[in-house]
XYZ file of C-alpha atoms in Angstrom:
763
model
C 82.064 244.769 69.039
C 85.203 242.994 66.752
C 87.463 246.119 68.094
C 86.350 245.252 71.561
C 86.433 241.599 71.654
C 90.010 241.834 70.056
C 91.193 243.854 72.338
C 89.972 241.823 75.511
C 91.841 238.404 74.090
C 94.974 240.505 73.482
C 94.510 241.933 76.928
C 94.456 238.281 78.132
C 97.492 237.298 76.035
C 99.314 240.107 77.548
C 98.905 239.091 80.780
C 99.619 235.624 80.909
C 103.069 236.931 78.901
C 103.748 239.059 81.537
C 103.235 236.956 84.365
C 105.840 233.789 82.663
C 108.254 236.557 82.117
C 107.885 237.261 85.792
C 108.269 233.628 86.971
C 111.491 233.365 84.784
C 113.281 236.575 85.928
C 112.520 235.494 89.942
C 114.206 232.028 88.837
C 117.203 233.932 87.365
C 117.622 235.955 90.297
C 117.305 233.281 92.510
C 120.194 231.699 91.143
C 122.157 234.738 90.741
C 121.941 235.193 94.398
C 122.898 232.088 95.328
C 126.336 232.263 93.592
C 126.997 235.442 94.910
C 126.399 233.779 98.313
C 129.358 231.221 97.294
C 131.670 233.498 95.863
C 131.552 235.464 99.119
C 132.151 232.488 101.448
C 135.658 231.858 99.120
C 136.597 235.301 100.226
C 136.136 235.109 103.740
C 137.720 231.804 104.266
C 140.837 233.283 101.875
C 140.704 236.034 103.845
C 140.727 233.562 107.460
C 143.658 231.416 105.878
C 145.688 234.720 105.142
C 144.991 236.341 108.820
C 145.313 232.806 110.857
C 148.013 230.742 108.821
C 151.447 231.727 108.043
C 153.188 232.436 104.793
C 154.341 228.776 103.581
C 151.056 227.040 104.453
C 149.485 229.385 102.350
C 151.668 228.747 99.498
C 151.122 225.108 100.010
C 147.504 225.929 100.002
C 147.868 227.394 96.770
C 149.216 224.829 94.895
C 145.985 222.851 94.911
C 144.078 225.924 93.738
C 144.098 225.365 90.033
C 142.367 222.180 90.402
C 139.644 224.017 92.527
C 139.265 227.109 89.949
C 139.120 224.245 86.809
C 136.368 222.618 88.594
C 134.079 225.931 88.627
C 134.894 227.098 85.403
C 131.853 224.626 83.924
C 129.227 225.662 86.422
C 130.309 229.576 85.327
C 130.004 228.998 81.455
C 126.361 226.966 82.199
C 125.181 230.100 84.170
C 126.475 232.699 81.603
C 124.318 230.689 79.042
C 121.516 230.759 80.705
C 121.577 234.251 81.368
C 122.442 234.870 77.907
C 119.199 232.618 77.470
C 117.365 234.435 79.813
C 118.107 238.185 78.074
C 117.322 236.914 74.761
C 114.018 235.593 76.047
C 113.202 238.989 77.871
C 114.107 241.511 74.630
C 111.534 239.043 72.497
C 109.066 239.425 74.909
C 109.534 242.825 75.244
C 108.830 243.363 71.646
C 105.783 241.665 72.015
C 104.262 243.660 74.903
C 105.213 246.943 72.897
C 103.291 245.534 69.939
C 100.244 244.767 71.906
C 100.494 248.236 74.025
C 100.376 249.901 70.394
C 97.439 247.562 69.200
C 95.544 248.879 72.405
C 96.187 252.383 72.193
C 94.893 252.234 68.912
C 91.890 250.137 69.681
C 90.925 253.024 72.812
C 91.117 255.585 70.192
C 88.833 254.143 67.687
C 86.740 253.613 70.843
C 86.725 257.150 71.809
C 86.098 258.283 67.885
C 83.414 255.819 67.591
C 81.680 257.076 71.214
C 82.230 261.060 69.647
C 80.289 259.992 66.726
C 77.652 258.561 68.758
C 78.087 261.817 71.099
C 77.583 263.780 68.041
C 74.533 262.534 66.657
C 72.591 262.074 69.957
C 73.528 266.348 70.180
C 72.335 266.975 66.517
C 69.301 265.523 67.662
C 68.707 267.326 70.454
C 69.734 270.654 69.351
C 67.146 270.203 66.464
C 64.522 269.146 68.769
C 65.210 272.348 71.153
C 64.655 274.573 68.043
C 61.998 272.946 66.496
C 59.925 272.969 69.675
C 61.141 276.565 71.141
C 63.624 275.252 73.771
C 66.657 277.136 73.644
C 67.856 276.038 76.772
C 67.767 272.124 75.918
C 69.397 273.498 72.226
C 72.398 275.450 74.300
C 72.878 272.423 76.360
C 73.566 270.400 73.142
C 76.112 272.782 71.987
C 77.784 273.179 75.283
C 78.462 269.541 75.248
C 79.661 269.600 71.528
C 81.996 272.604 72.810
C 83.235 270.641 75.479
C 84.442 267.389 73.333
C 88.199 268.410 73.219
C 89.479 271.860 74.851
C 91.778 272.465 71.947
C 89.487 271.172 69.138
C 91.702 268.131 67.892
C 89.085 265.810 68.289
C 86.354 267.763 66.464
C 88.620 268.321 63.298
C 88.415 264.690 63.388
C 85.396 264.097 63.505
C 84.707 266.828 60.803
C 86.845 264.461 58.622
C 85.421 260.962 59.565
C 81.325 262.451 59.989
C 81.029 265.484 58.051
C 77.246 265.555 57.642
C 76.798 265.570 61.335
C 79.370 268.018 62.288
C 78.148 270.733 60.143
C 74.659 269.850 61.312
C 75.820 270.757 64.464
C 77.726 273.623 63.478
C 74.496 275.151 62.314
C 72.751 274.291 65.311
C 75.222 276.239 67.355
C 74.721 279.568 65.341
C 71.529 279.302 65.189
C 70.850 279.052 68.805
C 73.083 282.278 69.595
C 70.994 283.906 67.485
C 67.855 282.871 68.802
C 69.150 283.486 72.185
C 70.339 287.241 71.367
C 67.101 287.934 69.554
C 64.892 287.083 72.752
C 67.572 288.996 74.805
C 67.364 292.140 72.561
C 63.387 291.564 72.755
C 63.560 291.860 76.541
C 65.569 294.730 76.787
C 63.575 296.682 74.463
C 60.252 295.710 76.204
C 61.410 297.876 79.083
C 62.977 297.328 82.282
C 61.512 295.093 84.489
C 62.997 293.461 87.868
C 60.212 290.309 87.636
C 62.235 289.358 84.086
C 65.634 289.616 85.840
C 65.812 285.965 86.299
C 64.588 285.312 82.664
C 67.224 287.700 81.430
C 69.968 285.856 83.857
C 69.101 282.809 82.023
C 69.303 283.674 78.621
C 72.547 285.432 79.013
C 74.066 282.156 80.895
C 73.130 280.801 77.435
C 75.200 282.819 75.623
C 77.750 281.884 77.956
C 77.292 277.742 77.070
C 78.144 279.044 73.434
C 81.043 280.722 73.608
C 80.057 283.993 74.134
C 79.978 284.854 78.096
C 81.486 288.309 77.744
C 78.540 288.912 75.083
C 76.180 287.485 77.758
C 77.488 289.580 80.372
C 77.326 292.543 78.148
C 73.712 292.088 77.846
C 73.089 291.365 80.874
C 74.564 294.692 82.120
C 72.857 296.534 79.801
C 69.149 294.756 80.930
C 70.417 295.837 84.225
C 71.487 299.330 83.906
C 68.074 300.290 83.286
C 66.564 297.993 85.973
C 68.800 299.798 88.720
C 67.421 303.264 86.844
C 64.140 302.164 87.768
C 65.046 300.891 91.271
C 66.845 304.018 92.340
C 64.940 306.536 90.400
C 65.808 309.097 88.334
C 68.118 311.969 88.894
C 66.107 315.014 88.695
C 64.119 313.367 91.913
C 67.169 314.156 93.733
C 67.419 317.460 93.464
C 65.685 320.100 95.853
C 62.299 321.892 94.334
C 62.678 325.661 93.484
C 62.261 327.280 96.735
C 63.837 324.776 98.781
C 67.499 324.628 98.511
C 68.211 326.234 101.695
C 66.148 323.830 103.557
C 67.014 320.779 101.773
C 67.238 318.285 104.025
C 69.330 315.632 101.964
C 68.978 312.403 104.918
C 65.727 310.995 103.200
C 66.902 310.513 99.863
C 70.788 309.378 100.832
C 68.936 306.737 103.101
C 66.596 305.510 99.926
C 69.475 305.415 97.152
C 71.835 303.553 99.452
C 69.100 300.982 100.560
C 68.153 300.406 97.135
C 71.513 299.509 96.127
C 71.866 297.320 99.182
C 68.644 295.193 98.144
C 69.663 295.233 94.438
C 73.380 293.487 95.354
C 71.098 291.264 97.859
C 69.091 289.919 95.166
C 71.616 289.345 92.219
C 74.801 289.500 93.154
C 75.357 286.093 94.210
C 73.505 284.831 90.650
C 75.691 286.771 88.627
C 79.224 286.018 90.236
C 78.176 282.484 89.735
C 76.819 282.859 86.496
C 79.626 284.927 85.085
C 82.541 283.903 87.104
C 84.789 283.028 84.374
C 84.227 286.847 83.182
C 84.565 287.973 86.861
C 80.830 289.133 86.421
C 80.168 290.011 90.146
C 82.911 292.897 90.442
C 81.697 294.394 87.038
C 78.115 294.546 88.368
C 79.388 295.976 91.572
C 81.140 298.668 89.645
C 77.840 298.931 87.605
C 75.880 299.467 90.441
C 78.213 301.675 92.521
C 78.410 304.326 89.740
C 75.013 304.636 89.288
C 74.129 304.867 93.390
C 77.534 307.701 93.712
C 75.670 309.849 90.614
C 72.779 310.059 92.532
C 74.569 310.473 96.055
C 77.041 313.159 94.750
C 73.855 315.259 93.293
C 72.100 315.174 96.234
C 75.325 316.609 98.580
C 76.492 319.143 96.041
C 72.832 320.033 96.048
C 72.879 320.316 99.888
C 76.371 322.038 99.948
C 75.020 324.929 97.385
C 72.052 325.283 99.017
C 73.276 326.061 102.811
C 75.729 327.971 101.375
C 78.563 325.834 103.158
C 81.531 327.659 101.249
C 80.860 330.773 102.765
C 80.198 329.483 106.045
C 83.737 327.625 105.992
C 85.627 330.600 104.462
C 84.347 332.925 107.189
C 84.825 330.352 110.131
C 88.469 330.140 108.735
C 89.050 333.944 107.948
C 91.005 336.604 109.983
C 87.884 337.146 112.355
C 87.037 333.334 113.114
C 87.006 334.264 116.998
C 85.444 337.015 116.885
C 85.116 340.071 119.221
C 85.088 339.003 122.543
C 83.231 341.995 124.251
C 80.835 341.736 120.964
C 80.252 338.037 122.159
C 79.731 338.705 125.527
C 77.207 340.981 125.033
C 75.192 339.121 122.648
C 75.566 335.987 124.437
C 71.918 335.869 125.914
C 70.609 337.765 122.813
C 67.494 335.731 121.194
C 69.402 336.559 117.620
C 72.929 334.805 118.566
C 70.869 331.413 119.996
C 68.689 331.292 117.221
C 71.953 331.113 115.361
C 73.666 328.739 117.203
C 70.736 326.347 117.050
C 70.507 326.538 113.188
C 74.650 326.395 112.688
C 74.286 323.040 115.321
C 71.363 321.497 113.303
C 73.211 322.127 109.937
C 76.332 319.955 112.252
C 74.030 317.467 112.727
C 73.036 317.365 108.972
C 76.550 317.152 107.963
C 77.688 314.523 110.199
C 74.431 312.535 109.308
C 75.620 312.949 105.336
C 78.858 311.594 106.229
C 77.661 308.824 108.203
C 75.480 307.395 105.456
C 78.323 307.968 103.117
C 80.740 305.816 105.120
C 78.390 303.376 105.819
C 77.926 302.741 102.311
C 81.503 302.654 101.574
C 82.260 300.327 103.996
C 79.704 298.012 102.831
C 80.390 298.275 99.237
C 84.355 297.631 100.397
C 82.825 294.285 101.833
C 81.273 293.187 98.835
C 84.109 294.057 96.712
C 86.246 291.714 99.216
C 83.465 288.974 99.208
C 84.223 288.737 95.055
C 88.163 289.056 95.801
C 87.862 285.921 98.092
C 85.293 283.740 96.114
C 87.407 284.222 92.750
C 90.886 283.981 95.183
C 91.978 286.810 93.817
C 93.268 290.242 95.167
C 90.695 292.749 95.723
C 89.551 294.900 93.129
C 91.188 298.359 93.344
C 87.945 301.055 93.551
C 87.969 304.504 92.032
C 89.434 306.270 94.524
C 89.083 310.207 92.997
C 85.058 309.206 92.236
C 82.588 311.922 91.813
C 80.999 310.643 95.317
C 84.474 310.737 97.021
C 85.424 314.480 96.054
C 81.930 315.642 97.181
C 82.601 313.673 100.512
C 85.761 315.114 101.022
C 84.190 318.573 99.918
C 81.653 318.292 102.603
C 84.270 317.186 105.099
C 86.178 319.686 104.504
C 83.039 322.383 105.027
C 81.942 320.078 108.158
C 85.363 320.573 109.790
C 85.966 324.207 109.653
C 82.241 324.884 110.841
C 83.140 322.690 113.928
C 85.845 325.004 113.967
C 84.148 327.970 114.287
C 81.995 326.769 116.566
C 84.589 326.159 119.015
C 86.356 328.757 119.041
C 83.145 330.901 119.177
C 82.217 329.184 122.564
C 85.913 329.543 123.577
C 85.813 333.247 123.424
C 83.041 333.443 124.897
C 83.987 331.535 127.866
C 87.203 333.702 127.805
C 85.050 336.733 128.338
C 83.138 335.153 131.189
C 86.501 335.060 132.811
C 87.252 338.363 132.445
C 84.098 339.357 134.334
C 85.036 336.846 136.736
C 88.273 338.774 137.413
C 86.559 341.330 139.930
C 84.257 338.989 141.558
C 84.414 337.220 144.620
C 86.527 334.455 144.696
C 85.215 330.754 146.287
C 86.791 329.273 149.211
C 88.641 326.480 147.656
C 90.902 326.139 144.772
C 88.942 326.074 141.557
C 89.631 326.678 137.850
C 88.065 329.578 135.290
C 84.801 328.231 133.880
C 86.715 328.672 130.540
C 88.656 325.605 130.781
C 85.748 323.597 131.424
C 83.090 325.255 128.612
C 85.649 325.141 125.740
C 86.392 320.963 126.237
C 82.991 320.381 126.635
C 82.619 321.772 123.154
C 85.883 320.454 122.532
C 84.830 316.944 123.275
C 80.755 317.350 121.847
C 82.672 318.267 118.378
C 85.584 315.580 118.179
C 82.466 313.031 119.388
C 80.464 314.236 116.302
C 82.970 313.887 113.728
C 84.063 310.458 115.157
C 80.804 309.201 114.907
C 80.839 310.132 111.380
C 83.255 307.157 110.722
C 84.317 309.362 108.349
C 88.654 309.542 108.697
C 89.381 312.740 107.101
C 86.360 314.645 108.572
C 87.422 313.030 112.179
C 90.963 313.784 111.161
C 90.591 317.296 110.253
C 87.856 318.337 113.158
C 90.891 317.252 115.749
C 93.305 319.535 114.199
C 91.365 322.092 114.364
C 90.447 321.789 117.909
C 94.009 321.341 118.822
C 95.051 324.619 117.027
C 91.970 326.512 119.079
C 93.336 325.432 122.038
C 96.996 326.438 121.408
C 96.159 329.585 119.479
C 93.046 330.896 121.416
C 92.990 329.307 125.369
C 96.262 329.156 125.298
C 97.533 332.277 124.473
C 94.773 333.808 127.208
C 96.015 331.897 129.701
C 99.616 332.824 128.568
C 98.428 336.360 129.172
C 97.304 335.720 132.402
C 100.353 334.558 133.659
C 102.157 337.525 132.758
C 99.964 339.398 135.270
C 100.192 337.563 138.243
C 101.048 339.964 140.722
C 103.424 340.073 143.782
C 102.122 339.568 147.473
C 99.375 341.584 148.492
C 101.106 344.619 150.847
C 98.898 343.092 153.998
C 99.971 339.656 153.838
C 103.751 341.159 154.095
C 102.416 343.139 157.680
C 101.156 339.302 158.706
C 104.238 338.026 157.779
C 106.586 340.496 159.918
C 103.852 339.670 162.668
C 103.633 336.037 162.088
C 107.410 336.348 162.870
C 107.901 339.041 165.266
C 105.844 339.567 168.256
C 102.492 340.638 169.764
C 100.203 338.262 167.779
C 102.803 335.878 166.494
C 103.937 334.566 169.472
C 101.581 332.436 170.045
C 101.959 330.800 166.423
C 105.598 330.675 166.628
C 104.937 328.402 169.983
C 102.426 326.228 168.162
C 104.936 325.538 165.257
C 108.065 325.013 168.206
C 105.990 322.405 169.799
C 104.924 320.595 166.399
C 108.465 320.775 165.427
C 109.969 319.690 168.924
C 107.384 316.450 168.871
C 108.772 315.647 164.958
C 112.618 316.000 166.010
C 112.142 313.212 168.593
C 112.401 310.695 165.771
C 115.281 311.978 164.787
C 118.776 311.400 165.688
C 119.648 314.484 166.700
C 116.474 315.811 168.458
C 118.841 315.545 172.111
C 117.376 319.532 172.643
C 114.644 320.359 174.433
C 113.046 323.967 174.458
C 110.514 324.012 177.401
C 108.991 327.458 177.565
C 111.975 329.691 176.088
C 109.611 330.912 173.336
C 107.977 333.304 175.964
C 111.102 335.289 175.150
C 110.397 338.807 173.585
C 110.880 338.395 169.316
C 112.167 341.414 167.480
C 110.429 341.599 164.494
C 111.638 341.052 160.841
C 111.326 344.528 159.842
C 108.886 343.558 157.204
C 105.811 345.164 156.669
C 104.874 348.289 158.669
C 107.482 347.861 161.225
C 106.101 346.636 164.365
C 107.978 346.947 167.233
C 107.490 345.184 170.982
C 105.888 348.491 172.318
C 103.340 348.894 169.400
C 100.050 346.975 169.753
C 97.559 345.846 166.688
C 95.001 343.923 166.565
C 94.894 340.770 164.109
C 93.138 341.364 160.608
C 89.486 339.588 161.266
C 88.451 336.991 158.817
C 86.340 338.906 156.628
C 89.271 341.418 156.234
C 91.570 338.706 155.382
C 89.705 337.156 152.930
C 88.868 340.400 151.247
C 92.957 341.627 151.713
C 94.786 338.573 151.558
C 93.117 335.335 150.483
C 90.748 336.662 147.903
C 93.409 338.707 145.794
C 95.779 335.273 146.052
C 93.650 332.961 144.699
C 92.180 335.204 141.873
C 95.475 336.062 140.832
C 96.605 332.101 140.946
C 93.444 330.824 139.710
C 94.832 330.836 135.965
C 97.416 327.943 137.416
C 94.426 325.630 138.330
C 93.238 326.600 134.938
C 96.099 325.132 133.212
C 96.302 321.954 135.476
C 92.834 321.059 134.872
C 93.068 321.767 131.209
C 96.350 319.341 130.959
C 93.880 316.586 132.557
C 91.070 317.815 130.000
C 93.277 316.902 127.047
C 94.723 313.450 128.605
C 90.938 312.496 129.072
C 89.964 313.915 125.108
C 92.917 311.867 124.164
C 92.193 308.692 125.586
C 88.420 309.069 124.220
C 89.357 309.486 120.929
C 91.261 306.467 120.896
C 88.739 304.005 122.654
C 86.071 305.533 119.920
C 88.591 304.889 117.100
C 89.109 301.089 118.336
C 84.906 300.720 117.972
C 84.312 303.073 115.022
C 86.806 302.648 112.613
C 88.103 299.381 110.626
C 92.069 299.235 110.156
C 93.184 300.827 107.171
C 94.845 304.081 105.750
C 92.015 306.358 107.234
C 92.311 304.919 110.930
C 96.116 304.460 110.762
C 96.062 308.520 109.509
C 93.413 309.398 112.605
C 95.769 307.389 115.211
C 98.687 309.849 113.870
C 96.368 312.706 114.540
C 95.086 311.873 117.596
C 98.616 310.987 119.125
C 99.651 314.494 118.103
C 97.427 315.681 121.232
C 100.172 315.467 122.989
C 101.729 318.126 122.218
C 98.946 320.179 122.921
C 99.139 318.508 126.408
C 102.787 319.685 126.670
C 102.161 323.051 125.755
C 99.795 323.092 128.651
C 102.501 321.718 130.983
C 104.632 324.467 129.436
C 102.347 327.060 130.446
C 101.879 325.864 133.960
C 105.512 325.705 134.268
C 105.934 329.352 133.354
C 103.074 329.995 135.917
C 104.969 328.060 138.556
C 108.204 330.191 137.640
C 106.339 333.244 137.820
C 104.850 332.874 141.467
C 108.069 331.773 142.630
C 109.229 334.887 140.712
C 107.205 337.409 142.724
C 108.076 335.124 146.211
C 111.763 335.563 145.486
C 112.157 339.104 147.684
C 109.903 338.180 150.413
C 112.126 334.565 150.844
C 114.970 336.824 150.953
C 114.168 339.029 153.146
C 113.260 336.292 155.861
C 116.638 334.887 155.155
C 118.270 338.540 155.853
C 116.472 338.613 158.741
C 116.845 335.327 160.429
C 120.026 334.435 159.470
C 121.701 336.804 157.642
C 122.405 339.781 160.372
C 121.042 341.004 163.720
C 117.385 341.572 163.852
C 116.063 345.660 164.897
C 114.317 346.567 167.694
C 113.024 349.871 168.905
C 115.315 349.534 172.171
C 118.429 347.735 172.385
C 116.844 344.888 174.704
C 114.738 343.803 172.092
C 117.809 343.699 169.295
C 118.835 339.671 168.802
C 122.380 339.438 167.636
C 122.741 337.276 164.512
C 123.255 333.383 164.935
C 126.577 332.514 165.283
C 128.075 328.722 164.797
C 131.531 329.541 165.926
C 130.706 327.363 169.453
C 132.051 324.984 171.553
C 130.656 322.025 173.339
C 129.358 324.210 176.081
C 127.832 326.805 174.047
C 126.293 323.490 171.934
C 124.866 322.148 175.364
C 123.719 325.941 176.192
C 122.173 326.282 172.855
C 120.059 323.234 173.616
C 118.390 324.864 176.676
C 118.373 328.492 175.063
C 118.023 328.220 171.445
C 118.232 330.849 169.252
C 114.608 331.817 168.351
C 115.638 332.809 164.526
C 114.361 329.456 163.243
C 111.261 329.870 164.745
C 110.772 332.940 163.402
C 111.551 332.026 159.965
C 109.294 329.032 159.805
C 106.537 331.052 161.133
C 106.900 333.606 158.717
C 107.156 331.043 155.994
C 103.799 329.608 157.178
C 102.104 332.924 156.911
C 103.580 334.079 153.671
C 103.066 330.306 151.598
C 99.467 329.128 153.694
C 97.453 331.746 150.970
C 99.321 329.986 148.197
C 98.501 326.682 148.806
C 94.888 327.366 149.821
C 94.574 328.793 146.572
C 95.911 326.187 144.042
C 95.276 322.842 143.733
C 97.323 320.120 145.725
C 98.455 318.454 142.429
C 100.207 321.515 141.345
C 100.924 322.346 144.865
C 103.946 320.021 144.934
C 105.513 321.418 141.856
C 105.559 324.995 143.076
C 106.578 323.652 146.655
C 109.081 322.399 145.145
C 110.562 325.553 142.944
C 110.098 327.596 146.032
C 112.760 325.295 148.157
C 115.074 325.546 145.239
C 115.172 328.903 145.332
C 114.914 329.022 149.300
C 118.025 326.529 149.886
C 120.522 329.081 147.842
C 119.336 331.777 149.925
C 119.883 329.960 152.830
C 123.233 328.572 150.925
C 124.337 332.392 150.360
C 123.651 333.573 153.817
C 125.268 330.421 155.830
C 128.623 331.105 153.496
C 129.022 334.457 155.464
C 129.488 332.519 158.643
C 132.184 330.875 160.353
C 131.706 327.154 161.645
C 133.169 324.852 164.559
C 131.963 321.487 164.572
C 129.967 322.017 167.589
C 128.180 324.733 165.018
C 127.924 322.660 162.044
C 125.649 320.155 164.060
C 123.394 323.027 165.745
C 122.777 324.637 162.229
C 122.117 320.966 161.355
C 119.288 320.695 163.781
C 118.046 323.940 162.504
C 117.845 322.950 158.858
C 116.162 319.550 159.495
C 113.362 321.534 161.529
C 113.175 323.673 158.130
C 113.048 320.440 155.663
C 110.379 318.910 158.410
C 108.191 322.087 157.945
C 108.446 322.273 153.976
C 107.656 318.147 154.209
C 104.649 319.005 156.143
C 103.598 321.571 154.109
C 103.307 318.717 151.304
C 102.139 315.933 153.029
C 100.206 317.326 156.164
C 98.234 319.272 153.639
């Protein structure tokens, strides 16, 4: 109390002295500012005189300056003396202030020591009462207050010197509390793992932390929870199939049990452990303990499933040399009860594998979320998890077997569908363009397989399944279609006969008249449409020299619809069905890729697995490019078999005189060495070669247009136009031209262009 009163009096005197010093300093500052202003006025006046007055006047004024300077000398000396006196006073006051500050610091230190001694006595009393009454929490609380007096133990060392008895008593109380808390934890641990005692064990473990034994407290708690987790999850032997049940072992219920139990454990205890052992990152250690226990049991379940279902041999068969099987054998057994039963068993096996992978992936994501929560709570990076754990290796093995069996199913579906295609080649073609059923059935099987793999959430299984699907499309489906492309046959002989008839006499006259009328209407919109054809199409036209060489003197009835369908339309439709199939395959690949990207965003989180899967999905573009290349090769093959008829059409039309049975039926090749009179006559009497050519082209190309899809008909027609233009160029280069002949050929060429445009837009 004396020290406190002395400190208060000294503080009051110090405040008074400080205020007096502040007032003195203020007066000195005011006087200094006034003298500075007078000196500045003198400087301004001197500058003004220097600028305004002549030199002689300034010199005269300087004569009186010594008197002014002598009058200022006395006030300046007085000011200097006053400043010196103020400085001495300030130094004296500062010394007093420093001495007072030192006294105040010593007083505060003495007061703190008095307070520490009082706290020490209170801690000793509280600890004794707690130990005598069995209240370990009170004793530990007193010990914690004693420990936090000074983090660096400087004050504790001073207390030990000024109050040795109390310090020794408190040190004994702390050690005794540690022993009794440790003994209580050992007793609870030996009594057995009881989840109901979890709070009590956690409380005692926290008491060790307050006694400076946080690591030991966390270790004791985790040792207790190790037994609790084993009790909650069940013994490892409970996760193995019983004898004789390995082949029908269903792991899904066991995995659900172990994963759900671990989630319940974490939901009840993780937050408390995190807050209780925050300094030791107890939440992370608890998570690792639970993860270790759960993964050991889950890995045991998966290994039992793999061994019981013999997935190793199934995967080896799927990736072996005979993965696809014998097509004929597949076809013969496609409807057998044994094959249907085997397919059902395999689908059930795939569903079981997919469900296991889905459970494991869900558990893995939940644990990752828990670890991220711990990192966010501690404001530290997410702790690294063991990527090569026992469960991770078992899941990777299962995913590899699963994707291999998926490949086996897809491959078998493709082989079966292709075998059915071979039967359809001899059947009657449909009345409209359609692909082979194999492409739709194959992509249906692939779509099911890929969707099942993506639903697992496992990036490895999904990536492998998609890769296998792409390989099956490339190595099985495209190879089979490429074989069919090589077998594209030339136009049926009867089509060449019909082409000759359509471009010549007899039944083709009406067709030529329709074509002439149609293109005459089209030419009215052209700048060169000045010619009129009238009824000149009734002239007798010679044939093209194709087919059976019909002439004007011969007569043959046109084919009936049934015979035309049987001899022309059906062979071409079957022949070109592979092109429709490739076009549909290209579209199916794009649809499958878009579906995979959509499910990727819905199912997978951002991470390395999602990046890897996205790269695999993007690689499906190369499969679509493979279908494009095969389709282009097929279109080139069709153009290749049409080259000979196209050359004959040009040769018969513009290359030379058409043949006939009599001299009157022979028609001269068109001549383009024309005068203006010839040009006008050609408008009234056009050379019929252009209508014969267009009629023959329509007869030749119409069955092909009806046999393939419109989306690829334009691509085929573009190739045909490219070749046909070269044929026209080669034939026309053998003719001589005048200006009027060139105008006439331009009209005829525009008619051919209109015909090809009609084949695209009109169709």
